[in-house]
PDB file of C-alpha atoms in Angstrom:
ATOM      1  CA  MET A   1     -68.740  13.638  73.242  1.00  0.00           C
ATOM      2  CA  ARG A   2     -66.626  16.373  73.292  1.00  0.00           C
ATOM      3  CA  TRP A   3     -63.436  14.190  72.861  1.00  0.00           C
ATOM      4  CA  LEU A   4     -61.486  17.487  70.833  1.00  0.00           C
ATOM      5  CA  GLY A   5     -63.122  19.630  73.281  1.00  0.00           C
ATOM      6  CA  ARG A   6     -59.501  20.819  74.360  1.00  0.00           C
ATOM      7  CA  LEU A   7     -58.893  22.103  70.592  1.00  0.00           C
ATOM      8  CA  ARG A   8     -61.908  24.148  70.434  1.00  0.00           C
ATOM      9  CA  GLY A   9     -60.862  27.792  70.125  1.00  0.00           C
ATOM     10  CA  ALA A  10     -57.309  26.968  70.470  1.00  0.00           C
ATOM     11  CA  LYS A  11     -54.763  26.199  67.244  1.00  0.00           C
ATOM     12  CA  VAL A  12     -55.426  24.198  64.919  1.00  0.00           C
ATOM     13  CA  PRO A  13     -53.211  20.728  64.817  1.00  0.00           C
ATOM     14  CA  GLU A  14     -50.482  20.331  62.083  1.00  0.00           C
ATOM     15  CA  TRP A  15     -52.398  17.600  60.484  1.00  0.00           C
ATOM     16  CA  ALA A  16     -55.265  19.831  59.767  1.00  0.00           C
ATOM     17  CA  ALA A  17     -53.651  22.826  59.660  1.00  0.00           C
ATOM     18  CA  PHE A  18     -55.706  23.680  56.163  1.00  0.00           C
ATOM     19  CA  PHE A  19     -59.173  24.352  57.726  1.00  0.00           C
ATOM     20  CA  ASP A  20     -58.958  27.572  59.943  1.00  0.00           C
ATOM     21  CA  GLY A  21     -60.366  27.798  63.383  1.00  0.00           C
ATOM     22  CA  PRO A  22     -64.479  27.959  62.791  1.00  0.00           C
ATOM     23  CA  GLU A  23     -64.254  24.741  59.584  1.00  0.00           C
ATOM     24  CA  PHE A  24     -61.502  22.698  62.005  1.00  0.00           C
ATOM     25  CA  GLU A  25     -64.370  22.559  64.466  1.00  0.00           C
ATOM     26  CA  ARG A  26     -67.284  21.851  61.961  1.00  0.00           C
ATOM     27  CA  PHE A  27     -64.987  19.129  60.809  1.00  0.00           C
ATOM     28  CA  VAL A  28     -64.773  18.021  64.330  1.00  0.00           C
ATOM     29  CA  ALA A  29     -68.214  18.379  64.988  1.00  0.00           C
ATOM     30  CA  ALA A  30     -68.899  16.327  61.790  1.00  0.00           C
ATOM     31  CA  VAL A  31     -66.622  13.194  63.215  1.00  0.00           C
ATOM     32  CA  GLU A  32     -68.554  13.645  66.932  1.00  0.00           C
ATOM     33  CA  ALA A  33     -71.806  13.441  65.779  1.00  0.00           C
ATOM     34  CA  ASP A  34     -71.376  10.632  62.781  1.00  0.00           C
ATOM     35  CA  ALA A  35     -69.244   8.711  65.854  1.00  0.00           C
ATOM     36  CA  ALA A  36     -72.456   9.823  68.096  1.00  0.00           C
ATOM     37  CA  ARG A  37     -74.886   7.713  65.747  1.00  0.00           C
ATOM     38  CA  ARG A  38     -73.099   4.710  66.035  1.00  0.00           C
ATOM     39  CA  GLY A  39     -72.743   4.865  70.146  1.00  0.00           C
ATOM     40  CA  TRP A  40     -69.560   4.902  69.804  1.00  0.00           C
ATOM     41  CA  ARG A  41     -67.491   5.984  72.861  1.00  0.00           C
ATOM     42  CA  ILE A  42     -64.149   7.751  70.715  1.00  0.00           C
ATOM     43  CA  THR A  43     -61.444   9.341  72.718  1.00  0.00           C
ATOM     44  CA  ARG A  44     -58.163  11.254  70.881  1.00  0.00           C
ATOM     45  CA  VAL A  45     -55.336   9.490  69.323  1.00  0.00           C
ATOM     46  CA  GLU A  46     -52.131  11.864  67.717  1.00  0.00           C
ATOM     47  CA  ASP A  47     -54.175  12.661  64.265  1.00  0.00           C
ATOM     48  CA  GLY A  48     -57.065  10.235  64.374  1.00  0.00           C
ATOM     49  CA  MET A  49     -58.977   8.508  66.995  1.00  0.00           C
ATOM     50  CA  ARG A  50     -59.517   5.472  69.314  1.00  0.00           C
ATOM     51  CA  VAL A  51     -63.187   3.708  69.216  1.00  0.00           C
ATOM     52  CA  ASP A  52     -63.115   2.165  72.608  1.00  0.00           C
ATOM     53  CA  GLY A  53     -64.112  -1.104  73.613  1.00  0.00           C
ATOM     54  CA  LEU A  54     -63.856  -2.093  69.878  1.00  0.00           C
ATOM     55  CA  ASP A  55     -59.992  -2.085  69.630  1.00  0.00           C
ATOM     56  CA  MET A  56     -60.443   0.206  66.897  1.00  0.00           C
ATOM     57  CA  GLU A  57     -58.235   3.404  66.069  1.00  0.00           C
ATOM     58  CA  PHE A  58     -58.960   5.524  62.358  1.00  0.00           C
ATOM     59  CA  GLY A  59     -56.727   8.055  61.100  1.00  0.00           C
ATOM     60  CA  LEU A  60     -58.305  11.912  60.510  1.00  0.00           C
ATOM     61  CA  SER A  61     -55.785  12.980  58.464  1.00  0.00           C
ATOM     62  CA  ASN A  62     -57.102  12.025  54.682  1.00  0.00           C
ATOM     63  CA  LEU A  63     -61.037  12.325  55.860  1.00  0.00           C
ATOM     64  CA  ALA A  64     -59.994  15.588  56.938  1.00  0.00           C
ATOM     65  CA  GLN A  65     -58.064  16.313  52.821  1.00  0.00           C
ATOM     66  CA  VAL A  66     -61.489  15.002  51.884  1.00  0.00           C
ATOM     67  CA  CYS A  67     -63.658  17.746  53.155  1.00  0.00           C
ATOM     68  CA  HIS A  68     -61.671  20.311  53.026  1.00  0.00           C
ATOM     69  CA  ALA A  69     -61.716  19.917  48.895  1.00  0.00           C
ATOM     70  CA  ASN A  70     -65.878  19.591  49.402  1.00  0.00           C
ATOM     71  CA  PRO A  71     -68.855  21.937  50.229  1.00  0.00           C
ATOM     72  CA  GLY A  72     -69.382  22.073  54.424  1.00  0.00           C
ATOM     73  CA  ASP A  73     -72.777  20.486  53.459  1.00  0.00           C
ATOM     74  CA  ALA A  74     -71.309  17.543  52.155  1.00  0.00           C
ATOM     75  CA  TRP A  75     -69.202  16.284  55.052  1.00  0.00           C
ATOM     76  CA  PRO A  76     -71.714  14.814  56.951  1.00  0.00           C
ATOM     77  CA  ALA A  77     -72.366  13.042  54.119  1.00  0.00           C
ATOM     78  CA  ILE A  78     -68.546  11.675  53.319  1.00  0.00           C
ATOM     79  CA  VAL A  79     -67.668  11.257  57.311  1.00  0.00           C
ATOM     80  CA  SER A  80     -70.699   8.757  56.998  1.00  0.00           C
ATOM     81  CA  GLN A  81     -69.294   7.060  53.812  1.00  0.00           C
ATOM     82  CA  HIS A  82     -65.578   6.969  54.991  1.00  0.00           C
ATOM     83  CA  PHE A  83     -66.703   5.214  57.981  1.00  0.00           C
ATOM     84  CA  ASP A  84     -68.831   2.501  56.730  1.00  0.00           C
ATOM     85  CA  ASN A  85     -65.723   1.794  54.307  1.00  0.00           C
ATOM     86  CA  LEU A  86     -63.456   1.493  57.224  1.00  0.00           C
ATOM     87  CA  VAL A  87     -66.101  -0.748  59.180  1.00  0.00           C
ATOM     88  CA  GLY A  88     -66.862  -2.769  56.525  1.00  0.00           C
ATOM     89  CA  ALA A  89     -63.527  -3.787  55.759  1.00  0.00           C
ATOM     90  CA  ALA A  90     -62.659  -4.414  59.638  1.00  0.00           C
ATOM     91  CA  ALA A  91     -65.773  -6.811  59.967  1.00  0.00           C
ATOM     92  CA  GLY A  92     -64.254  -8.864  56.780  1.00  0.00           C
ATOM     93  CA  ASP A  93     -67.364  -7.404  54.780  1.00  0.00           C
ATOM     94  CA  LEU A  94     -65.028  -6.730  51.898  1.00  0.00           C
ATOM     95  CA  GLU A  95     -62.414  -9.789  52.615  1.00  0.00           C
ATOM     96  CA  PRO A  96     -60.475 -10.347  49.542  1.00  0.00           C
ATOM     97  CA  PRO A  97     -60.485 -13.421  47.644  1.00  0.00           C
ATOM     98  CA  THR A  98     -57.246 -16.335  48.757  1.00  0.00           C
ATOM     99  CA  ALA A  99     -57.219 -17.841  45.419  1.00  0.00           C
ATOM    100  CA  PHE A 100     -54.282 -16.389  43.582  1.00  0.00           C
ATOM    101  CA  GLU A 101     -56.580 -16.659  40.193  1.00  0.00           C
ATOM    102  CA  GLU A 102     -59.359 -15.178  41.528  1.00  0.00           C
ATOM    103  CA  ALA A 103     -57.792 -12.269  43.265  1.00  0.00           C
ATOM    104  CA  ARG A 104     -55.684 -11.732  39.860  1.00  0.00           C
ATOM    105  CA  ALA A 105     -57.721  -9.426  38.081  1.00  0.00           C
ATOM    106  CA  LEU A 106     -58.353  -6.770  41.766  1.00  0.00           C
ATOM    107  CA  LEU A 107     -54.315  -6.409  41.814  1.00  0.00           C
ATOM    108  CA  LYS A 108     -52.965  -3.233  41.399  1.00  0.00           C
ATOM    109  CA  VAL A 109     -50.081  -0.431  42.473  1.00  0.00           C
ATOM    110  CA  ARG A 110     -50.491   1.445  44.996  1.00  0.00           C
ATOM    111  CA  ILE A 111     -48.041   4.094  46.238  1.00  0.00           C
ATOM    112  CA  TYR A 112     -47.280   4.716  50.004  1.00  0.00           C
ATOM    113  CA  PRO A 113     -45.441   6.901  51.919  1.00  0.00           C
ATOM    114  CA  SER A 114     -43.077   3.977  53.701  1.00  0.00           C
ATOM    115  CA  ASP A 115     -42.873   5.299  57.284  1.00  0.00           C
ATOM    116  CA  GLN A 116     -46.637   4.357  57.010  1.00  0.00           C
ATOM    117  CA  PRO A 117     -46.477   1.430  59.951  1.00  0.00           C
ATOM    118  CA  MET A 118     -48.156  -1.176  57.664  1.00  0.00           C
ATOM    119  CA  VAL A 119     -45.025  -0.617  55.151  1.00  0.00           C
ATOM    120  CA  SER A 120     -42.747  -0.230  57.799  1.00  0.00           C
ATOM    121  CA  ASP A 121     -43.531  -3.340  60.218  1.00  0.00           C
ATOM    122  CA  GLY A 122     -42.937  -5.501  56.869  1.00  0.00           C
ATOM    123  CA  GLY A 123     -46.974  -7.160  57.310  1.00  0.00           C
ATOM    124  CA  VAL A 124     -48.147  -6.151  53.419  1.00  0.00           C
ATOM    125  CA  VAL A 125     -46.121  -6.710  50.039  1.00  0.00           C
ATOM    126  CA  SER A 126     -44.410  -4.145  49.361  1.00  0.00           C
ATOM    127  CA  SER A 127     -40.941  -2.672  47.501  1.00  0.00           C
ATOM    128  CA  PRO A 128     -39.260   0.632  47.897  1.00  0.00           C
ATOM    129  CA  LEU A 129     -39.689   3.017  44.928  1.00  0.00           C
ATOM    130  CA  ALA A 130     -37.696   5.934  46.118  1.00  0.00           C
ATOM    131  CA  PRO A 131     -36.480   7.349  49.564  1.00  0.00           C
ATOM    132  CA  GLY A 132     -39.497   7.626  51.889  1.00  0.00           C
ATOM    133  CA  LEU A 133     -41.651   5.873  49.109  1.00  0.00           C
ATOM    134  CA  ALA A 134     -42.753   2.164  48.168  1.00  0.00           C
ATOM    135  CA  ARG A 135     -44.941   0.467  45.396  1.00  0.00           C
ATOM    136  CA  VAL A 136     -47.588  -1.623  47.687  1.00  0.00           C
ATOM    137  CA  LEU A 137     -49.941  -4.504  46.138  1.00  0.00           C
ATOM    138  CA  VAL A 138     -53.309  -3.785  47.080  1.00  0.00           C
ATOM    139  CA  PHE A 139     -56.487  -5.330  46.085  1.00  0.00           C
ATOM    140  CA  ASP A 140     -58.798  -2.573  44.160  1.00  0.00           C
ATOM    141  CA  LEU A 141     -62.418  -4.276  45.784  1.00  0.00           C
ATOM    142  CA  PRO A 142     -65.492  -1.943  44.653  1.00  0.00           C
ATOM    143  CA  THR A 143     -65.635   0.297  47.737  1.00  0.00           C
ATOM    144  CA  THR A 144     -62.131   0.323  49.217  1.00  0.00           C
ATOM    145  CA  VAL A 145     -58.729  -0.705  48.696  1.00  0.00           C
ATOM    146  CA  ALA A 146     -57.471  -3.409  50.444  1.00  0.00           C
ATOM    147  CA  THR A 147     -53.246  -4.340  51.237  1.00  0.00           C
ATOM    148  CA  VAL A 148     -52.324  -7.822  49.999  1.00  0.00           C
ATOM    149  CA  PRO A 149     -51.092  -9.248  53.587  1.00  0.00           C
ATOM    150  CA  ARG A 150     -47.670 -10.781  52.839  1.00  0.00           C
ATOM    151  CA  ASP A 151     -48.939 -13.985  54.474  1.00  0.00           C
ATOM    152  CA  ARG A 152     -51.608 -14.172  51.498  1.00  0.00           C
ATOM    153  CA  LEU A 153     -48.672 -15.133  49.229  1.00  0.00           C
ATOM    154  CA  ALA A 154     -48.036 -19.115  50.525  1.00  0.00           C
ATOM    155  CA  ASP A 155     -49.226 -20.207  46.261  1.00  0.00           C
ATOM    156  CA  TRP A 156     -48.972 -17.068  44.597  1.00  0.00           C
ATOM    157  CA  PRO A 157     -46.532 -16.394  41.758  1.00  0.00           C
ATOM    158  CA  PRO A 158     -43.392 -14.267  42.763  1.00  0.00           C
ATOM    159  CA  VAL A 159     -43.663 -10.874  44.385  1.00  0.00           C
ATOM    160  CA  ASP A 160     -41.862  -9.746  40.937  1.00  0.00           C
ATOM    161  CA  GLU A 161     -44.377 -11.356  38.842  1.00  0.00           C
ATOM    162  CA  LEU A 162     -47.334 -10.257  41.225  1.00  0.00           C
ATOM    163  CA  PHE A 163     -45.994  -6.216  40.600  1.00  0.00           C
ATOM    164  CA  ALA A 164     -45.713  -6.709  37.193  1.00  0.00           C
ATOM    165  CA  ILE A 165     -49.472  -8.249  37.016  1.00  0.00           C
ATOM    166  CA  ALA A 166     -50.571  -5.403  39.367  1.00  0.00           C
ATOM    167  CA  THR A 167     -48.862  -2.658  36.893  1.00  0.00           C
ATOM    168  CA  SER A 168     -49.904  -4.003  34.088  1.00  0.00           C
ATOM    169  CA  ASN A 169     -54.124  -4.021  35.568  1.00  0.00           C
ATOM    170  CA  LEU A 170     -53.439   0.106  36.134  1.00  0.00           C
ATOM    171  CA  ARG A 171     -54.000   0.167  32.604  1.00  0.00           C
ATOM    172  CA  ASP A 172     -57.320  -0.644  33.052  1.00  0.00           C
ATOM    173  CA  GLU A 173     -58.145   2.572  34.893  1.00  0.00           C
ATOM    174  CA  PRO A 174     -60.035   5.021  33.363  1.00  0.00           C
ATOM    175  CA  ALA A 175     -57.380   7.910  32.229  1.00  0.00           C
ATOM    176  CA  PRO A 176     -57.779  10.865  34.425  1.00  0.00           C
ATOM    177  CA  SER A 177     -58.428  14.351  33.082  1.00  0.00           C
ATOM    178  CA  HIS A 178     -55.020  15.981  31.694  1.00  0.00           C
ATOM    179  CA  GLU A 179     -53.958  19.934  31.601  1.00  0.00           C
ATOM    180  CA  ALA A 180     -50.870  21.130  30.060  1.00  0.00           C
ATOM    181  CA  VAL A 181     -50.178  23.924  31.943  1.00  0.00           C
ATOM    182  CA  SER A 182     -47.991  26.175  29.665  1.00  0.00           C
ATOM    183  CA  LEU A 183     -44.418  27.875  31.249  1.00  0.00           C
ATOM    184  CA  ASP A 184     -43.359  31.236  30.521  1.00  0.00           C
ATOM    185  CA  SER A 185     -40.163  29.890  29.048  1.00  0.00           C
ATOM    186  CA  GLY A 186     -42.143  28.082  26.321  1.00  0.00           C
ATOM    187  CA  GLY A 187     -42.213  24.850  27.542  1.00  0.00           C
ATOM    188  CA  THR A 188     -45.326  22.765  29.410  1.00  0.00           C
ATOM    189  CA  ILE A 189     -46.087  20.899  32.420  1.00  0.00           C
ATOM    190  CA  ASP A 190     -48.784  17.697  32.201  1.00  0.00           C
ATOM    191  CA  VAL A 191     -50.978  18.012  34.703  1.00  0.00           C
ATOM    192  CA  HIS A 192     -52.908  14.576  35.466  1.00  0.00           C
ATOM    193  CA  MET A 193     -55.928  14.452  37.998  1.00  0.00           C
ATOM    194  CA  GLY A 194     -58.411  12.111  39.080  1.00  0.00           C
ATOM    195  CA  ASP A 195     -60.601  10.861  41.556  1.00  0.00           C
ATOM    196  CA  SER A 196     -58.991   7.327  40.955  1.00  0.00           C
ATOM    197  CA  PHE A 197     -56.681   6.148  44.362  1.00  0.00           C
ATOM    198  CA  PHE A 198     -54.429   5.318  41.906  1.00  0.00           C
ATOM    199  CA  VAL A 199     -53.473   8.639  39.492  1.00  0.00           C
ATOM    200  CA  ALA A 200     -50.263   8.997  41.402  1.00  0.00           C
ATOM    201  CA  SER A 201     -49.479   5.008  40.258  1.00  0.00           C
ATOM    202  CA  ARG A 202     -49.200   5.911  36.714  1.00  0.00           C
ATOM    203  CA  VAL A 203     -45.630   7.022  37.231  1.00  0.00           C
ATOM    204  CA  LEU A 204     -45.032   3.488  36.631  1.00  0.00           C
ATOM    205  CA  MET A 205     -45.687   3.473  33.879  1.00  0.00           C
ATOM    206  CA  LEU A 206     -44.394   6.801  32.563  1.00  0.00           C
ATOM    207  CA  PRO A 207     -43.053   5.792  28.829  1.00  0.00           C
ATOM    208  CA  GLU A 208     -46.343   4.911  28.202  1.00  0.00           C
ATOM    209  CA  ILE A 209     -48.303   8.081  29.699  1.00  0.00           C
ATOM    210  CA  ALA A 210     -45.613  10.884  28.305  1.00  0.00           C
ATOM    211  CA  ASP A 211     -43.878  11.638  25.299  1.00  0.00           C
ATOM    212  CA  LEU A 212     -40.137  10.787  26.182  1.00  0.00           C
ATOM    213  CA  ASP A 213     -38.672  10.968  22.983  1.00  0.00           C
ATOM    214  CA  GLY A 214     -35.170  12.506  23.036  1.00  0.00           C
ATOM    215  CA  ALA A 215     -35.863  13.228  26.201  1.00  0.00           C
ATOM    216  CA  ARG A 216     -33.114  12.826  29.077  1.00  0.00           C
ATOM    217  CA  GLY A 217     -35.199  11.853  31.455  1.00  0.00           C
ATOM    218  CA  ALA A 218     -38.280  13.855  33.104  1.00  0.00           C
ATOM    219  CA  LEU A 219     -39.341  15.740  36.029  1.00  0.00           C
ATOM    220  CA  VAL A 220     -41.941  14.281  38.250  1.00  0.00           C
ATOM    221  CA  ALA A 221     -43.999  14.663  41.303  1.00  0.00           C
ATOM    222  CA  PHE A 222     -46.776  13.072  43.058  1.00  0.00           C
ATOM    223  CA  PRO A 223     -48.164  15.342  45.797  1.00  0.00           C
ATOM    224  CA  HIS A 224     -51.065  12.857  46.627  1.00  0.00           C
ATOM    225  CA  ARG A 225     -52.806   9.814  45.378  1.00  0.00           C
ATOM    226  CA  HIS A 226     -54.745  11.870  42.920  1.00  0.00           C
ATOM    227  CA  ALA A 227     -52.375  13.645  41.186  1.00  0.00           C
ATOM    228  CA  LEU A 228     -49.214  13.101  38.900  1.00  0.00           C
ATOM    229  CA  LEU A 229     -46.883  15.933  37.318  1.00  0.00           C
ATOM    230  CA  VAL A 230     -44.681  15.556  34.658  1.00  0.00           C
ATOM    231  CA  HIS A 231     -41.939  17.585  32.174  1.00  0.00           C
ATOM    232  CA  PRO A 232     -40.000  15.884  30.168  1.00  0.00           C
ATOM    233  CA  ILE A 233     -36.343  16.806  30.065  1.00  0.00           C
ATOM    234  CA  ARG A 234     -35.286  18.287  27.096  1.00  0.00           C
ATOM    235  CA  ASP A 235     -34.488  21.871  27.317  1.00  0.00           C
ATOM    236  CA  LEU A 236     -33.489  24.516  29.724  1.00  0.00           C
ATOM    237  CA  ALA A 237     -37.466  25.004  30.078  1.00  0.00           C
ATOM    238  CA  ALA A 238     -36.701  22.506  32.384  1.00  0.00           C
ATOM    239  CA  ILE A 239     -35.399  24.768  35.165  1.00  0.00           C
ATOM    240  CA  GLU A 240     -38.787  27.094  35.119  1.00  0.00           C
ATOM    241  CA  ALA A 241     -40.833  23.706  35.422  1.00  0.00           C
ATOM    242  CA  ILE A 242     -38.708  22.672  38.769  1.00  0.00           C
ATOM    243  CA  ASN A 243     -39.644  25.964  40.382  1.00  0.00           C
ATOM    244  CA  LEU A 244     -43.102  25.602  39.190  1.00  0.00           C
ATOM    245  CA  MET A 245     -43.681  21.787  40.397  1.00  0.00           C
ATOM    246  CA  VAL A 246     -41.619  22.069  43.667  1.00  0.00           C
ATOM    247  CA  VAL A 247     -44.638  25.260  44.787  1.00  0.00           C
ATOM    248  CA  LEU A 248     -47.028  22.840  43.419  1.00  0.00           C
ATOM    249  CA  ALA A 249     -46.012  19.575  44.690  1.00  0.00           C
ATOM    250  CA  ASP A 250     -45.500  21.245  48.313  1.00  0.00           C
ATOM    251  CA  GLN A 251     -48.734  23.071  48.553  1.00  0.00           C
ATOM    252  CA  TRP A 252     -50.685  19.990  47.063  1.00  0.00           C
ATOM    253  CA  TYR A 253     -49.150  17.724  49.624  1.00  0.00           C
ATOM    254  CA  ARG A 254     -50.515  19.793  52.696  1.00  0.00           C
ATOM    255  CA  GLU A 255     -53.658  19.579  50.735  1.00  0.00           C
ATOM    256  CA  GLY A 256     -54.047  15.960  50.268  1.00  0.00           C
ATOM    257  CA  PRO A 257     -55.958  13.826  50.107  1.00  0.00           C
ATOM    258  CA  GLY A 258     -54.110  10.991  50.078  1.00  0.00           C
ATOM    259  CA  SER A 259     -50.693  12.930  50.573  1.00  0.00           C
ATOM    260  CA  LEU A 260     -47.498  10.859  49.572  1.00  0.00           C
ATOM    261  CA  SER A 261     -45.492  13.566  48.894  1.00  0.00           C
ATOM    262  CA  PRO A 262     -43.897  17.321  48.375  1.00  0.00           C
ATOM    263  CA  THR A 263     -40.676  16.377  46.549  1.00  0.00           C
ATOM    264  CA  VAL A 264     -40.273  16.548  42.731  1.00  0.00           C
ATOM    265  CA  HIS A 265     -38.190  13.382  41.181  1.00  0.00           C
ATOM    266  CA  TRP A 266     -35.989  12.969  38.312  1.00  0.00           C
ATOM    267  CA  TRP A 267     -37.243  10.024  36.691  1.00  0.00           C
ATOM    268  CA  HIS A 268     -34.479   8.317  34.692  1.00  0.00           C
ATOM    269  CA  ASP A 269     -33.827   4.918  33.278  1.00  0.00           C
ATOM    270  CA  GLY A 270     -37.025   3.949  35.252  1.00  0.00           C
ATOM    271  CA  ALA A 271     -35.532   4.730  38.677  1.00  0.00           C
ATOM    272  CA  LEU A 272     -36.759   8.267  40.706  1.00  0.00           C
ATOM    273  CA  THR A 273     -34.090  10.335  42.265  1.00  0.00           C
ATOM    274  CA  PRO A 274     -35.240  13.507  44.983  1.00  0.00           C
ATOM    275  CA  ILE A 275     -34.559  16.433  43.933  1.00  0.00           C
ATOM    276  CA  LEU A 276     -34.348  18.373  47.176  1.00  0.00           C
ATOM    277  CA  SER A 277     -35.857  21.812  47.805  1.00  0.00           C
ATOM    278  CA  GLU A 278     -37.325  24.258  49.840  1.00  0.00           C
ATOM    279  CA  VAL A 279     -40.793  26.248  49.993  1.00  0.00           C
ATOM    280  CA  ARG A 280     -40.183  29.413  52.867  1.00  0.00           C
ATOM    281  CA  ASP A 281     -41.636  32.519  52.975  1.00  0.00           C
ATOM    282  CA  ARG A 282     -42.457  32.473  48.997  1.00  0.00           C
ATOM    283  CA  LYS A 283     -38.948  31.881  48.281  1.00  0.00           C
ATOM    284  CA  VAL A 284     -37.838  28.746  46.710  1.00  0.00           C
ATOM    285  CA  SER A 285     -34.549  26.695  46.790  1.00  0.00           C
ATOM    286  CA  VAL A 286     -33.662  24.115  45.125  1.00  0.00           C
ATOM    287  CA  TYR A 287     -30.805  21.815  45.280  1.00  0.00           C
ATOM    288  CA  PRO A 288     -30.677  19.149  42.137  1.00  0.00           C
ATOM    289  CA  PRO A 289     -28.218  16.119  42.578  1.00  0.00           C
ATOM    290  CA  ASP A 290     -24.839  16.308  40.508  1.00  0.00           C
ATOM    291  CA  ALA A 291     -26.056  13.995  38.210  1.00  0.00           C
ATOM    292  CA  LEU A 292     -28.835  16.608  37.235  1.00  0.00           C
ATOM    293  CA  VAL A 293     -27.134  19.072  37.202  1.00  0.00           C
ATOM    294  CA  GLU A 294     -24.925  18.156  34.816  1.00  0.00           C
ATOM    295  CA  VAL A 295     -27.483  17.069  32.080  1.00  0.00           C
ATOM    296  CA  LEU A 296     -28.955  20.539  32.754  1.00  0.00           C
ATOM    297  CA  ASN A 297     -26.093  22.038  32.183  1.00  0.00           C
ATOM    298  CA  GLY A 298     -25.843  20.192  28.804  1.00  0.00           C
ATOM    299  CA  LEU A 299     -29.214  21.657  27.394  1.00  0.00           C
ATOM    300  CA  GLU A 300     -29.992  24.761  25.019  1.00  0.00           C
ATOM    301  CA  PRO A 301     -32.298  27.543  25.767  1.00  0.00           C
ATOM    302  CA  PRO A 302     -35.973  26.255  24.786  1.00  0.00           C
ATOM    303  CA  THR A 303     -37.313  27.418  21.857  1.00  0.00           C
ATOM    304  CA  PRO A 304     -39.421  30.597  22.739  1.00  0.00           C
ATOM    305  CA  PRO A 305     -42.943  30.754  22.546  1.00  0.00           C
ATOM    306  CA  VAL A 306     -45.190  31.837  20.128  1.00  0.00           C
ATOM    307  CA  ALA A 307     -46.943  35.187  20.291  1.00  0.00           C
TER     308      ALA A 307
END
């Protein structure tokens, strides 16, 4: 059942570019072995696979990213658990409650790329967050996260109220690990990382998790679902912060898992404005919006770090 057999020994596809050739073959072998154990006949579809006869398709990019972040001997178990969760959800074993009062405590907000079909086709409850990104209402179930279908809302409160409830529920999430990465100029970048699927969603309650007193907004990046980078803008250390955050966001977006955006954003008054940038051949180019340039031009140099 070598459904990717034609790729063995060939160039690794773009969606798995973080693998070298042997690693990619080992990943494919783990997927094929698990499919064979389940009695599946599978065929390749873009960055995923179709299970023939079951009318089911699974993307593999996130699974590949998770495997890449773990030792190779853990991959079979990771692959098995991944498909167990997906099959259980598809079979309705993890069906969320339909009554709002029963579902209320399960609601949370998760950030997704807005070009994902489930978002772009309007079938789930979502709202724009920034260009290319959306807030999506989800159920946080014991073993998976399930989106809330729009047809579920017949007897539920208005969407704005649902998002407020779901954002409030994020406060019940255990705080992720936090590290203050020092800049040469004396400032810091706060890096929040964790296993939760909702670490990036913490940008929705930024004033509660970051010291923004006296700041002209903040630089934020959420390259994947497990990471949030923050730098409050107070002085010209923001210039160094932008450049470093662009590099980190670009790298972590490619590595995943749960890739969201390689873009650094300017958070101001609750809105997110993308900062256009490019990383090529170790050279970083940044093109801030005019409004941010005006803010930066009015800042003082940072206080030199104490030797």
